[in-house]
Amino acid sequence: MAFITEAQLRASLHKGIPNPYPLTNSHKLTPAARDFLHSRGIRIENPKTSAIASESSSSADIPVGVSNRHIHLSAEHVELLFGSGYELNPLKELSQKGQFAAKETVSLVGPKGMLKDVRILGPARGATQVEISRTDGFQIGIHPPLRLSGDIADTPGIALYGPNGIVVIEQGVIVAKAHIHMSQEDAVAFRVANGDRVLVQSMGQRPLLFKDVIIRVHPQYSLDFHIDTDEANAGFIRQGDKAVIVGKSS
Amino acid sequence: MAFITEAQLRASLHKGIPNPYPLTNSHKLTPAARDFLHSRGIRIENPKTSAIASESSSSADIPVGVSNRHIHLSAEHVELLFGSGYELNPLKELSQKGQFAAKETVSLVGPKGMLKDVRILGPARGATQVEISRTDGFQIGIHPPLRLSGDIADTPGIALYGPNGIVVIEQGVIVAKAHIHMSQEDAVAFRVANGDRVLVQSMGQRPLLFKDVIIRVHPQYSLDFHIDTDEANAGFIRQGDKAVIVGKSS
């Protein structure tokens, strides 16, 4: 087994790199090399053997879902922002059943700046909730606490600008706490229970251990380790990468 | 010992929060509460007892240095960007002896965007090196590999815009690999050697373990755990927070 490095690929740039890039079973790409090809739109012909992480693949791997900043709206706020009687239009299904990324976006405005075209997730909920990263917070001057989704008591508010109006919420902005969605069958297999805190390892080029990840169990949940863009970028992690539970949090 | 939470502080906002905020020895602030006061410019009267992390404080704690995007310039590039015979003007000393943040900034331009007013660190070096976060990279469309400072072979290039001219470098853009600077005395105390890879734990509200941190030993180095803004924001870590080495990397 030999590794193909990003430096080797870069050195062969002048000769041209085939697309798709053929990868034999006796070679593997380093994560940086995979990034290198990915950023140039070059497909890998045998992607199942392309990641170092796949060496340790097992049924215990958990797919990572990276959440960019997004908004859950109440039905009332959907109408205020988009017009009376308006309903959100699904753009893409999400990993959790019934959830979708909507075609609609709004802008978020804080005391120091604005985040444009922030995606709305549907369907409409009971209370409006805005999930941003800490990096986003520095940009707009709002510093929300770390919370699980739904736990919005005593969080900061924000202004939402839509095509039909402006909504100012008094509370509802959070940085989402990392968590794993799973079914009851998964919980049995992983030997964890709803509310447990576990230690989760990512397997990118910049490996991280997340010390305080919450287990959320529900019959309808698909297995998914949810992190935000700061956590993803700190670990060079991409949507669909794998992570493993390595123990309970102390 | 009782904890004062961010929710409690927020609930007392309408009554007004004193500045400085008095903290008795029998109370501690949670990290979120500390953030809450900090973001409102409220000082804490007894800061030594304010962080949960300080409970486990010991001589083994390592101060964290958070590096925002920055540029090291060669003497030749200083002149091309700022004018013939120009020398960088120190704005602020850095933790490492002789290093300084310069008054000068330039803009970085990539295929998808621009990063304005990026700080230059001095003094001038042999080769120009640009250190950005992965988040920055997505913004400007440049995806540099993870490297230790100085290791710029086969890295992407970029355009630098200064008041006197434009410099295009063929290579030199990296995402900095997390590392710990220390003296030889520190290395003896921590039982590590130059080049060792260690596991480092942060102690913020979102605790992380950094799995692959490189030890860099030099007689002139001050003790400092260097991470970038993605790593800091993923861990709710601020400049001057403490981290601990919890073991060697496997």
Coordinates of C-alpha atoms in Angstrom, one line a residue:
Chain A
M1 CA 0.0 0.0 0.0
A2 CA 1.5 3.3 -1.1
F3 CA 0.3 6.8 -0.5
I4 CA -0.1 9.5 -3.2
T5 CA 0.5 12.9 -1.6
E6 CA -0.7 16.3 -2.4
A7 CA 2.9 17.4 -3.1
Q8 CA 3.2 14.6 -5.7
L9 CA 0.0 15.6 -7.5
R10 CA 1.0 19.3 -7.4
A11 CA 4.4 18.4 -8.9
S12 CA 2.6 16.6 -11.8
L13 CA 0.3 19.5 -12.5
H14 CA 2.4 20.7 -15.5
K15 CA 2.0 17.3 -17.2
G16 CA -1.8 17.4 -16.6
I17 CA -3.8 15.3 -14.2
P18 CA -6.4 12.9 -15.8
N19 CA -10.1 13.4 -14.9
P20 CA -11.3 11.1 -13.5
Y21 CA -8.1 10.3 -11.6
P22 CA -7.5 6.5 -11.7
L23 CA -6.6 4.9 -8.3
T24 CA -5.5 1.3 -8.1
N25 CA -6.1 -0.8 -5.1
S26 CA -2.5 -0.7 -4.1
H27 CA -2.5 3.1 -3.8
K28 CA -4.3 5.6 -1.5
L29 CA -4.6 9.3 -1.5
T30 CA -3.7 11.3 1.5
P31 CA -6.6 13.6 2.7
A32 CA -4.6 16.6 1.3
A33 CA -4.3 14.9 -2.0
R34 CA -8.0 14.2 -2.0
D35 CA -8.7 17.9 -1.2
F36 CA -6.3 18.8 -4.0
L37 CA -8.3 16.8 -6.6
H38 CA -11.6 17.8 -5.2
S39 CA -10.8 21.5 -5.3
R40 CA -10.0 21.2 -9.0
G41 CA -13.2 19.3 -9.8
I42 CA -11.2 16.0 -10.5
R43 CA -13.2 12.9 -9.7
I44 CA -11.5 9.8 -8.3
E45 CA -12.2 6.6 -10.2
N46 CA -12.2 4.3 -7.2
P47 CA -13.4 6.6 -4.4
K48 CA -14.1 3.7 -1.9
T49 CA -10.4 3.2 -1.4
S50 CA -9.4 6.9 -1.5
A51 CA -9.6 8.0 2.1
I52 CA -7.2 7.0 4.8
A53 CA -10.2 7.0 7.1
S54 CA -11.7 4.1 5.1
E55 CA -8.9 1.9 6.4
S56 CA -10.6 1.9 9.7
S57 CA -14.1 1.8 8.3
S58 CA -16.6 -0.3 10.2
S59 CA -20.3 -0.4 10.9
A60 CA -19.5 1.9 13.9
D61 CA -18.6 4.8 11.6
I62 CA -21.1 7.7 11.9
P63 CA -21.6 10.0 8.9
V64 CA -20.9 13.7 9.7
G65 CA -23.4 16.4 8.7
V66 CA -22.0 19.9 8.5
S67 CA -24.5 22.6 9.2
N68 CA -23.9 26.0 7.7
R69 CA -25.7 28.9 9.3
H70 CA -29.5 28.4 8.9
I71 CA -32.9 29.5 10.2
H72 CA -36.0 27.6 11.4
L73 CA -39.1 29.9 11.1
S74 CA -42.5 29.9 12.8
A75 CA -45.4 29.8 10.4
E76 CA -46.3 33.4 11.5
H77 CA -42.8 34.6 10.7
V78 CA -42.9 32.8 7.3
E79 CA -45.9 35.0 6.4
L80 CA -44.4 38.2 7.8
L81 CA -41.2 37.7 5.8
F82 CA -42.6 36.2 2.6
G83 CA -46.3 37.3 2.5
S84 CA -49.7 36.3 3.7
G85 CA -50.5 32.6 3.2
Y86 CA -46.9 31.9 2.0
E87 CA -45.5 28.3 2.3
L88 CA -41.9 27.3 2.1
N89 CA -40.7 25.5 -1.0
P90 CA -38.5 22.5 -0.5
L91 CA -35.1 22.7 -2.4
K92 CA -33.4 19.6 -1.0
E93 CA -34.3 16.8 1.5
L94 CA -32.1 16.7 4.6
S95 CA -30.8 13.6 6.4
Q96 CA -33.5 13.8 9.0
K97 CA -36.9 12.5 7.7
G98 CA -39.3 15.3 6.7
Q99 CA -36.8 18.1 7.1
F100 CA -35.8 20.1 4.0
A101 CA -33.6 23.0 2.9
A102 CA -36.1 25.6 1.5
K103 CA -35.6 27.6 -1.6
E104 CA -36.1 30.7 0.5
T105 CA -33.4 32.7 2.2
V106 CA -33.4 35.9 4.3
S107 CA -30.6 38.2 5.5
L108 CA -29.6 38.4 9.2
V109 CA -28.5 41.8 10.5
G110 CA -26.5 42.4 13.7
P111 CA -24.9 45.4 15.2
K112 CA -21.6 44.9 13.3
G113 CA -22.7 43.4 10.0
M114 CA -25.0 41.3 7.9
L115 CA -25.1 37.7 6.7
K116 CA -26.8 37.6 3.3
D117 CA -28.9 34.8 1.8
V118 CA -29.1 32.6 4.9
R119 CA -30.9 29.3 4.1
I120 CA -34.3 28.6 5.8
L121 CA -34.9 25.0 6.8
G122 CA -38.4 23.6 6.7
P123 CA -41.1 22.8 7.6
A124 CA -42.2 25.7 9.8
R125 CA -41.8 25.2 13.6
G126 CA -43.3 26.5 16.8
A127 CA -40.6 29.1 17.4
T128 CA -38.1 30.8 15.2
Q129 CA -34.5 29.8 15.8
V130 CA -31.3 31.1 14.1
E131 CA -28.2 28.9 14.2
I132 CA -24.9 30.6 13.4
S133 CA -21.3 29.7 14.0
R134 CA -19.1 31.6 16.4
T135 CA -17.2 33.0 13.4
D136 CA -20.5 34.3 12.0
G137 CA -21.2 35.9 15.4
F138 CA -17.9 37.9 15.3
Q139 CA -18.8 39.1 11.9
I140 CA -22.2 40.5 12.8
G141 CA -21.5 41.3 16.5
I142 CA -23.8 38.8 18.1
H143 CA -22.4 36.3 20.6
P144 CA -24.9 33.5 21.2
P145 CA -24.4 30.8 23.7
L146 CA -23.8 27.1 22.9
R147 CA -27.2 25.4 23.0
L148 CA -29.0 22.3 21.8
S149 CA -31.7 23.0 19.2
G150 CA -35.0 24.1 20.9
D151 CA -33.3 25.5 24.0
I152 CA -33.6 29.2 23.2
A153 CA -34.6 30.7 26.6
D154 CA -32.4 33.7 27.4
T155 CA -30.5 33.7 24.0
P156 CA -29.9 36.9 22.0
G157 CA -32.3 38.2 19.4
I158 CA -31.7 39.4 15.8
A159 CA -33.3 41.1 12.8
L160 CA -34.4 39.0 9.8
Y161 CA -34.9 40.8 6.4
G162 CA -37.2 39.0 3.9
P163 CA -38.7 40.1 0.6
N164 CA -42.0 41.0 2.2
G165 CA -40.9 42.4 5.6
I166 CA -38.6 42.5 8.6
V167 CA -39.0 40.4 11.7
V168 CA -37.1 41.2 14.9
I169 CA -36.9 38.3 17.3
E170 CA -36.2 39.0 21.0
Q171 CA -34.5 35.6 21.5
G172 CA -33.6 32.6 19.4
V173 CA -30.0 32.9 18.2
I174 CA -27.8 30.0 19.2
V175 CA -24.5 28.3 18.3
A176 CA -25.6 24.6 18.0
K177 CA -24.0 22.1 20.4
A178 CA -22.6 19.1 18.6
H179 CA -24.9 16.1 18.8
I180 CA -25.6 12.7 17.3
H181 CA -29.0 11.8 16.0
M182 CA -29.8 8.1 16.2
S183 CA -32.6 5.6 16.3
Q184 CA -33.3 3.3 19.2
E185 CA -31.7 0.4 17.4
D186 CA -28.5 2.5 16.9
A187 CA -28.5 3.5 20.6
V188 CA -28.6 -0.2 21.5
A189 CA -25.7 -1.0 19.0
F190 CA -23.6 1.9 20.3
R191 CA -24.5 1.2 24.0
V192 CA -25.6 4.8 24.6
A193 CA -28.9 6.4 25.8
N194 CA -30.7 9.6 25.0
G195 CA -28.9 12.6 26.7
D196 CA -25.5 10.7 27.1
R197 CA -22.4 12.8 26.5
V198 CA -19.8 11.0 24.4
L199 CA -16.3 11.6 23.0
V200 CA -16.2 11.6 19.2
Q201 CA -13.2 11.5 17.0
S202 CA -13.0 12.9 13.5
M203 CA -10.5 11.4 11.0
G204 CA -9.5 14.2 8.7
Q205 CA -6.0 15.6 8.0
R206 CA -6.4 17.6 11.3
P207 CA -7.9 15.0 13.6
L208 CA -10.0 16.3 16.5
L209 CA -11.7 14.8 19.5
F210 CA -15.1 16.4 20.4
K211 CA -15.4 16.0 24.1
D212 CA -19.0 16.8 24.9
V213 CA -21.3 15.4 22.1
I214 CA -24.9 14.8 23.1
I215 CA -26.8 11.7 22.0
R216 CA -30.3 12.4 20.8
V217 CA -32.4 9.3 20.3
H218 CA -35.7 9.2 18.4
P219 CA -37.5 6.4 16.4
Q220 CA -37.5 8.7 13.3
Y221 CA -33.8 9.8 13.6
S222 CA -31.2 8.8 11.0
L223 CA -27.7 8.3 12.2
D224 CA -25.8 11.6 11.8
F225 CA -23.1 13.5 13.8
H226 CA -24.1 17.2 13.5
I227 CA -21.4 19.9 13.7
D228 CA -21.2 23.4 12.5
T229 CA -18.8 25.0 10.0
D230 CA -16.3 26.1 12.6
E231 CA -16.0 22.6 13.9
A232 CA -15.8 21.2 10.3
N233 CA -13.1 23.7 9.3
A234 CA -11.1 23.2 12.5
G235 CA -11.0 19.5 11.6
F236 CA -10.7 19.7 7.8
I237 CA -14.0 17.7 7.9
R238 CA -16.5 17.6 5.0
Q239 CA -20.1 16.6 4.8
G240 CA -20.3 12.8 4.6
D241 CA -16.9 12.2 6.2
K242 CA -17.0 9.6 9.0
A243 CA -16.5 9.9 12.8
V244 CA -16.4 7.4 15.6
I245 CA -17.6 7.4 19.2
V246 CA -14.5 6.5 21.2
G247 CA -16.0 6.7 24.7
K248 CA -18.3 8.4 27.1
S249 CA -17.4 11.9 28.2
S250 CA -15.8 12.2 31.6
Chain B
M1 CA -19.1 27.0 45.4
A2 CA -22.0 28.2 43.2
F3 CA -22.0 28.9 39.4
I4 CA -23.4 32.1 37.9
T5 CA -24.8 31.2 34.5
E6 CA -25.3 33.2 31.3
A7 CA -29.1 32.7 31.6
Q8 CA -29.0 34.2 35.1
L9 CA -27.0 37.3 33.9
R10 CA -29.3 37.7 30.9
A11 CA -32.4 37.5 33.1
S12 CA -31.0 40.4 35.3
L13 CA -30.2 42.6 32.2
H14 CA -33.3 44.7 32.8
K15 CA -32.1 45.6 36.3
G16 CA -28.7 46.6 34.9
I17 CA -25.4 44.7 35.4
P18 CA -22.7 46.5 37.4
N19 CA -19.4 47.3 35.7
P20 CA -17.0 45.9 37.0
Y21 CA -19.0 42.9 37.9
P22 CA -18.2 41.8 41.5
L23 CA -17.4 38.2 42.0
T24 CA -17.0 36.7 45.5
N25 CA -14.8 33.7 46.1
S26 CA -17.8 31.5 46.7
H27 CA -19.1 32.0 43.1
K28 CA -17.8 31.2 39.7
L29 CA -18.9 32.3 36.2
T30 CA -19.6 29.6 33.6
P31 CA -17.7 30.2 30.4
A32 CA -20.9 31.4 28.7
A33 CA -21.5 33.9 31.5
R34 CA -17.9 35.1 31.1
D35 CA -18.5 35.5 27.4
F36 CA -21.7 37.3 28.1
L37 CA -20.0 39.9 30.3
H38 CA -17.0 40.2 27.9
S39 CA -19.1 40.8 24.9
R40 CA -20.8 43.7 26.7
G41 CA -17.4 45.2 27.8
I42 CA -18.1 44.4 31.5
R43 CA -15.0 43.7 33.5
I44 CA -14.9 41.1 36.2
E45 CA -13.6 42.3 39.6
N46 CA -11.9 39.0 40.6
P47 CA -11.0 37.5 37.3
K48 CA -8.6 34.9 38.8
T49 CA -11.6 32.9 40.0
S50 CA -13.8 33.5 37.1
A51 CA -13.1 30.6 34.8
I52 CA -14.1 27.0 35.4
A53 CA -10.8 26.1 33.7
S54 CA -8.9 27.8 36.6
E55 CA -10.1 25.0 38.9
S56 CA -7.7 22.7 37.3
S57 CA -5.0 25.4 36.8
S58 CA -1.5 24.2 37.4
S59 CA 2.0 25.0 36.3
A60 CA 1.4 22.6 33.4
D61 CA -1.1 24.9 31.8
I62 CA -0.1 26.3 28.4
P63 CA -1.3 29.7 27.2
V64 CA -3.2 29.6 23.9
G65 CA -2.2 32.1 21.1
V66 CA -4.9 32.5 18.5
S67 CA -3.5 33.4 15.1
N68 CA -5.8 35.4 12.8
R69 CA -4.9 35.3 9.1
H70 CA -1.5 37.0 8.6
I71 CA 1.4 37.4 6.2
H72 CA 5.2 37.2 6.6
L73 CA 6.9 39.2 3.8
S74 CA 10.4 38.9 2.3
A75 CA 12.4 42.2 2.3
E76 CA 12.0 42.3 -1.5
H77 CA 8.2 42.0 -1.3
V78 CA 8.0 44.7 1.5
E79 CA 9.6 47.1 -1.0
L80 CA 7.4 46.0 -3.9
L81 CA 4.2 46.5 -1.9
F82 CA 5.1 49.6 0.1
G83 CA 7.9 51.4 -1.8
S84 CA 11.7 51.4 -2.3
G85 CA 13.6 51.3 1.0
Y86 CA 10.5 50.8 3.0
E87 CA 10.7 49.1 6.4
L88 CA 7.8 47.6 8.4
N89 CA 6.6 49.6 11.5
P90 CA 6.0 47.6 14.7
L91 CA 2.4 48.0 16.1
K92 CA 2.5 45.4 18.9
E93 CA 5.1 42.9 20.2
L94 CA 4.1 39.2 19.8
S95 CA 4.6 36.4 22.4
Q96 CA 7.7 35.1 20.5
K97 CA 10.8 37.4 21.1
G98 CA 11.6 39.8 18.3
Q99 CA 8.3 39.1 16.4
F100 CA 5.8 41.9 16.0
A101 CA 2.5 42.7 14.4
A102 CA 3.2 45.5 11.9
K103 CA 1.1 48.6 11.3
E104 CA 1.0 47.6 7.6
T105 CA -1.7 45.5 6.0
V106 CA -2.3 44.3 2.5
S107 CA -5.3 42.7 0.7
L108 CA -5.3 39.1 -0.5
V109 CA -7.1 38.3 -3.7
G110 CA -8.1 34.8 -4.7
P111 CA -10.4 33.5 -7.5
K112 CA -13.6 33.8 -5.5
G113 CA -13.0 36.8 -3.3
M114 CA -10.8 39.1 -1.3
L115 CA -9.6 39.4 2.3
K116 CA -9.0 43.1 3.1
D117 CA -6.5 44.6 5.6
V118 CA -4.6 41.4 6.4
R119 CA -2.0 42.1 9.0
I120 CA 1.7 41.7 8.2
L121 CA 4.0 40.2 10.9
G122 CA 7.6 41.4 11.1
P123 CA 10.5 41.4 10.8
A124 CA 10.9 40.5 7.1
R125 CA 11.8 36.9 6.4
G126 CA 13.6 35.0 3.6
A127 CA 10.4 33.9 1.8
T128 CA 6.9 35.4 1.8
Q129 CA 4.3 33.2 3.5
V130 CA 0.5 33.7 3.8
E131 CA -1.3 31.9 6.7
I132 CA -5.1 31.8 6.3
S133 CA -7.8 29.6 7.9
R134 CA -9.8 27.0 6.0
T135 CA -12.8 29.3 6.4
D136 CA -10.9 32.1 4.7
G137 CA -9.9 29.7 2.0
F138 CA -13.5 28.9 1.2
Q139 CA -14.2 32.7 1.0
I140 CA -11.5 33.5 -1.5
G141 CA -11.4 30.1 -3.4
I142 CA -7.9 29.0 -2.4
H143 CA -7.5 25.7 -0.5
P144 CA -4.1 25.5 1.0
P145 CA -2.7 22.3 2.7
L146 CA -2.1 22.0 6.4
R147 CA 1.6 22.8 7.0
L148 CA 4.1 23.9 9.6
S149 CA 5.4 27.5 9.1
G150 CA 8.3 27.5 6.6
D151 CA 7.2 24.4 4.8
I152 CA 5.8 26.0 1.7
A153 CA 7.0 23.8 -1.1
D154 CA 4.2 22.9 -3.5
T155 CA 1.6 25.1 -1.8
P156 CA -0.8 27.5 -3.7
G157 CA 0.1 31.0 -4.6
I158 CA -1.9 34.2 -4.3
A159 CA -2.0 37.9 -5.2
L160 CA -1.1 40.6 -2.6
Y161 CA -2.3 44.2 -3.1
G162 CA -0.3 46.9 -1.3
P163 CA -0.4 50.7 -1.5
N164 CA 2.6 50.7 -3.8
G165 CA 2.1 47.7 -6.0
I166 CA 0.9 44.1 -6.5
V167 CA 2.9 41.0 -5.8
V168 CA 1.9 37.6 -7.1
I169 CA 3.5 34.7 -5.3
E170 CA 3.7 31.3 -7.0
Q171 CA 3.6 29.4 -3.7
G172 CA 3.4 30.2 0.0
V173 CA -0.2 30.0 1.2
I174 CA -0.7 27.5 4.0
V175 CA -3.2 26.7 6.8
A176 CA -0.9 26.5 9.9
K177 CA -0.6 23.2 11.7
A178 CA -1.3 23.6 15.4
H179 CA 2.0 23.6 17.4
I180 CA 3.5 24.5 20.8
H181 CA 6.5 26.7 21.1
M182 CA 8.7 26.0 24.1
S183 CA 12.2 26.4 25.5
Q184 CA 14.5 23.5 26.2
E185 CA 13.7 23.9 30.0
D186 CA 9.9 23.6 29.1
A187 CA 10.6 20.5 27.0
V188 CA 12.4 18.8 30.0
A189 CA 9.5 19.8 32.3
F190 CA 6.8 18.5 29.8
R191 CA 9.0 15.4 28.9
V192 CA 8.7 16.1 25.2
A193 CA 11.3 16.7 22.4
N194 CA 11.3 18.9 19.3
G195 CA 9.1 17.3 16.6
D196 CA 7.0 15.2 19.1
R197 CA 3.3 15.0 18.4
V198 CA 1.1 15.5 21.4
L199 CA -2.6 15.4 22.3
V200 CA -3.7 18.8 23.7
Q201 CA -7.0 19.6 25.5
S202 CA -8.7 23.0 25.5
M203 CA -11.0 23.8 28.4
G204 CA -13.6 26.1 27.0
Q205 CA -17.3 25.7 26.9
R206 CA -16.9 23.5 23.9
P207 CA -13.9 21.3 25.0
L208 CA -11.8 19.9 22.2
L209 CA -8.8 17.5 22.0
F210 CA -6.3 18.4 19.3
K211 CA -4.8 15.1 18.3
D212 CA -1.7 16.0 16.3
V213 CA 0.0 19.1 17.8
I214 CA 3.7 19.5 17.0
I215 CA 6.3 20.4 19.6
R216 CA 8.8 23.1 18.5
V217 CA 11.7 23.6 20.8
H218 CA 14.1 26.6 20.6
P219 CA 16.1 28.4 23.3
Q220 CA 14.4 31.7 22.4
Y221 CA 10.8 30.3 22.3
S222 CA 8.2 31.4 24.9
L223 CA 5.6 28.8 25.9
D224 CA 2.6 29.1 23.6
F225 CA 0.0 26.8 22.0
H226 CA -0.6 28.2 18.5
I227 CA -4.0 27.6 16.8
D228 CA -5.9 29.4 14.1
T229 CA -9.3 31.1 14.3
D230 CA -11.2 28.0 13.0
E231 CA -9.7 25.9 15.8
A232 CA -10.3 28.7 18.4
N233 CA -14.0 29.2 17.3
A234 CA -14.6 25.5 17.2
G235 CA -13.6 25.3 20.8
F236 CA -14.9 28.7 22.0
I237 CA -11.3 29.5 22.8
R238 CA -9.9 32.9 23.3
Q239 CA -6.3 34.3 23.2
G240 CA -4.7 33.7 26.6
D241 CA -7.0 30.8 27.6
K242 CA -5.2 27.7 28.9
A243 CA -4.7 24.3 27.4
V244 CA -3.0 21.1 28.7
I245 CA -0.9 18.4 27.1
V246 CA -2.7 15.2 28.0
G247 CA -0.4 12.7 26.2
K248 CA 1.6 11.8 23.2
S249 CA -0.3 11.3 19.9
S250 CA -0.8 7.7 18.9

